[in-house]
Amino acid sequence: MSDVLTVNKLKAYYIMNYFGTKREVRAVDNVSLTIRKNEIYGIAGESSSGKTSLIKVFAAAMRPPFEIVDGDIKFDFGDVKIDPYAEDKSKVDALRWSHFSYIMQGSMSVLNPVRKIGKTFEDFALKPMGVSKAEFIPLVIEHLKKLKLSPDILNSYPHELSGGMCQRVTIALATVCRPKFIIADEPTTALDVVVQKEVLSMIRGIQQEMGSSVVFVTHDMSVHANITDRIGIFYAGRLVEEGPTKLMFEQPKHPYTYHLVSSIPRIGDTQRRTSLEGKPPSLATPPNGCRFHPRCPIATDKCSQENPELVDVGEGRRVACFHSDKVKPLLEAAQ
Amino acid sequence: MFKVFSDLMRYNIEFAIGFFLFLFVFIFGALSFFSPVDPTQIYMLVPDIKPNAQYWFGTNSRGQDLFWQMTFAVRNSLLFGFTVAMMSRVLSLVIGLVSGYAGGWADRILMFVNDIFVSIPVFPILVLFFFVLRDDLTTLNLAILVALLGWAFDARLIRSMMLSLKHREFTQHAIFSGMPMHKIVLKEHLPYIMPIVFSTALANMIWSIGIEVTLAVLGFANISIPTFGTMLYWANNHSAMIAGIWWWILIPVVFIAMTFLGLYLLSVSLNEYIDPRQRLRRMGGGS
Amino acid sequence: MINYLLFAAKRFLQLVAVVFSGVSVAFFVSHLSPIDPVEAAIRRSTRNSNVNPEAVEKMRETLTALYGVDVPMWQQFTNFWSKVVVGDFGPSLLSFPTPTMDLVLRALPWTVGLLLVTVLGTWCIGNFLGAFAGYFQNNKYLKAFGIVTMSIQPIPYYIVAFLTLILLAFIWPILPLGGGYAIGLVQEWSWVFVLSVMKHAILPILSLILVGLGLWFLGMRALVSNIISEDYVVFAELAGVSKPKIVISYVMRNALVPQLTALAMAIGGIFSGTIITEQVFSYPGLGSLLVRAVNSGDYTLVLAVSSVAVAAVAVAIFIVDLLHPLLDPRIKVE
Ligand SMILES: Nc1ncnc2c1ncn2[C@@H]1O[C@H](COP(=O)(O)OP(=O)(O)OP(=O)(O)O)[C@@H](O)[C@H]1O
Ligand SMILES: [Mg+2]
């Protein structure tokens, strides 16, 4: 088996009950996917499509009111196989950082403001690495060098670092134990383009050196084009298309993917960018049928009644659209 | 407004308890308007009668019916707290808003004054005033003094609130759309600040009634009108505990405890209602 | 380091400003008093005997010179300050001619002792319990404790002191009714005396702790229940950092910063509470002295006690403020 993570028909909702009114946000709705060994899997989708929610499930980082409603999820790290929600919590905790790590969204606030970075490294990584303190420091310093961070930062507080440095410190924290599975939520969003490029190539470098798998979340398609091997496109809590990055960019099979891909500016491109009309659907009261149909230029009656299943279309691709075989001509005709 | 109230009553037990305690005390105080006796008259009745069917709370050593005495005490103390709270709210609102808005030197000076007020111990200063004014220290004068000493904490709170509102996007929009500043403050910002003013008003009432109790118990207030504090003052003055007139002490203590607890629970639950983070947590608990 | 010293110096200037304005206010307020200190002193010493008018006149002159009330107000003010800076508030009326400062200094250690024990005690215990109550929100005992403190906390100091007195010294008389030590003992460093002091301190300390604990407990609990959803705490939990380390170094450590600010803000109120509690237990501190001074119309003593109170609170706040940058690295100390 070469799959690190297998997710099957996963449903996870935010179930809230406040002052008598019940609200259900279906942030992850019937998602099945696998993450392979030694690949970077990208997750794309607009804001509040449920990207963070999905990987919170992966990282066993769920808090009330977020609950798994249905489906299952399995890790296979080679030496350990585990279903994080069936096993005892302490067993999962023992695997954190040594086997899988999670870079949370918003790196500016994930570091303890009153603790020196060096101390934080000790708290996080000393035990999973299983080395003595004397061996530990040189290892950390060596690792920091790979991310172009000076050893001095171990003696600083988070507020003394720039946003980009904090970002890299967080990445360093999550990779220093060389885990097999790394989950990264928008790790480059706060950075300017030059730094972003640098950090991306560092992540790529570290991933290849360690042979780990990375789940990389960002809404920025050009970042996906640069770094990922495969992409899963999310819309309103559902996976609508998945496949190798190159093919996805060359010939998208879902109108939403088509929109995302064509919205990346390219040099020499004179075509006018069309922006998507309408608002993203509310996850508390999603539309019937295909959730994209109210905004889809090629939607038919069928789309508003039936929900398209995610089906295999060959070349390692899956797509959930009734018109997947002729998306391009239909869209061009609609314009 | 009514929706908020009924939600709080239904789903927040602290609020419900606080509300009923306060309502009870409030109605009790309102009974004073129907009192058949003048609370300042003494030796009208046989002194030291235990609570019985005729005199529910008994009488004290000064020959007063403690029931009616208590109604006046509740009314006067609540009124005192309310007056102080209103006056000091005006002060802290104005100073907080000006300081937060103007910034620069005005802010620095106001906050320097604020620091001084925060760090001055209120009690010795009030005793000093009593020492000087004696009989001129009427209840109203005392209320004014306490209000003058009690605005600083909340002015700081309102200022910091103002500062964060000032930098919000909608403020910038309003500025660009040419809305004059005073209008932005009154129309856009006041709705955010008023809930805080309201919940701090309750906290301030607790604080100021507490001060009145303390001063009056020591006799450092106008002891001729009945309040929570002066009732205890007279009980001590006649050594009620040692003389075995326990009800003279117990009854005011119970009423004081009910009033304070009621106000406190109201202010805590309103605070929670106002602070969205705490609300979210309650939501998450699925209660 | 140099930055820290500069910060301390700046805070010290602020301290001086607060003390100066506070004491000056006290001066002006007390000098508006309709009580003429000279006449009051004469009335006291001639109350029980017939003194001949010449002697009274002589006394009046001496006293007027002593109190310095024969010069204009601004001059009285400068004279007052030139004496105060060397700790001289003039003689007390209450126990003429003892200097007021002697009386204040005799009372001060009692109050400071009471304040130190209760503030440190309530702050530490309250924060510690509060942190655990905030982190383990479903613990039965901590919940019950929260409800109890919540119902005691809003009740005025005076009432709580009074109730503990009635309960533990009157109805169930296991502790002394009042005073700083047993009557008849000499103040000295002997076991008997120290034990007596401790025994007499139990009730005042207990009642101060009962009221004071709630403030820190409830404050900490609220802070912690917010902090546990901060990103840095969640991140540490997701990294499998051990529970005790998270509670202490991540949650509690961050909550201590605002709790220290709260301490600085609360000292004034706690001080007021302390002097009231003293009065209830006839504890020989500043509070009892102040009440005695007011009741006997001793105006220099009232002024001296208020001034020392203002200064003492300001110094306490100053000390707490100096600790602040040590606890919070984000504070700029320049
Ligand atoms: N703690 C929560 N309680 C209730 N609802 C939540 C919570 N967190 C997220 N949601 C809701 O779940 C939906 C998905 O949110 P999520 O954070 O997964 O989006 P996202 O795709 O990561 O967006 P972004 O790109 O902005 O990070 C949103 O509608 C959001 O309102
Ligand atoms: Mg997200």
Coordinates of C-alpha atoms in Angstrom, one line a residue, chain B residues 97 101 162 165-166 168-193:
Chain B
L97 CA -14.8 58.8 23.9
Y101 CA -11.1 59.8 19.5
M162 CA -13.2 53.4 20.9
L165 CA -13.6 50.9 16.6
K166 CA -11.8 53.8 15.2
R168 CA -12.3 49.3 11.9
E169 CA -13.1 49.4 8.2
F170 CA -16.6 50.7 8.5
T171 CA -15.3 53.8 10.2
Q172 CA -12.9 54.4 7.3
H173 CA -15.8 54.0 4.9
A174 CA -17.9 56.5 6.8
I175 CA -15.0 59.0 6.8
F176 CA -14.5 58.6 3.1
S177 CA -18.2 59.0 2.4
G178 CA -18.0 62.4 4.1
M179 CA -19.9 61.7 7.3
P180 CA -18.9 64.2 10.0
M181 CA -17.0 62.7 12.9
H182 CA -19.5 63.4 15.7
K183 CA -22.2 61.7 13.5
I184 CA -20.0 58.6 13.1
V185 CA -19.5 58.4 16.8
L186 CA -23.1 58.8 17.6
K187 CA -24.6 56.7 14.9
E188 CA -22.0 54.0 14.2
H189 CA -20.1 53.6 17.4
L190 CA -22.4 54.3 20.2
P191 CA -24.5 51.2 19.5
Y192 CA -21.3 49.1 20.2
I193 CA -20.4 51.0 23.3

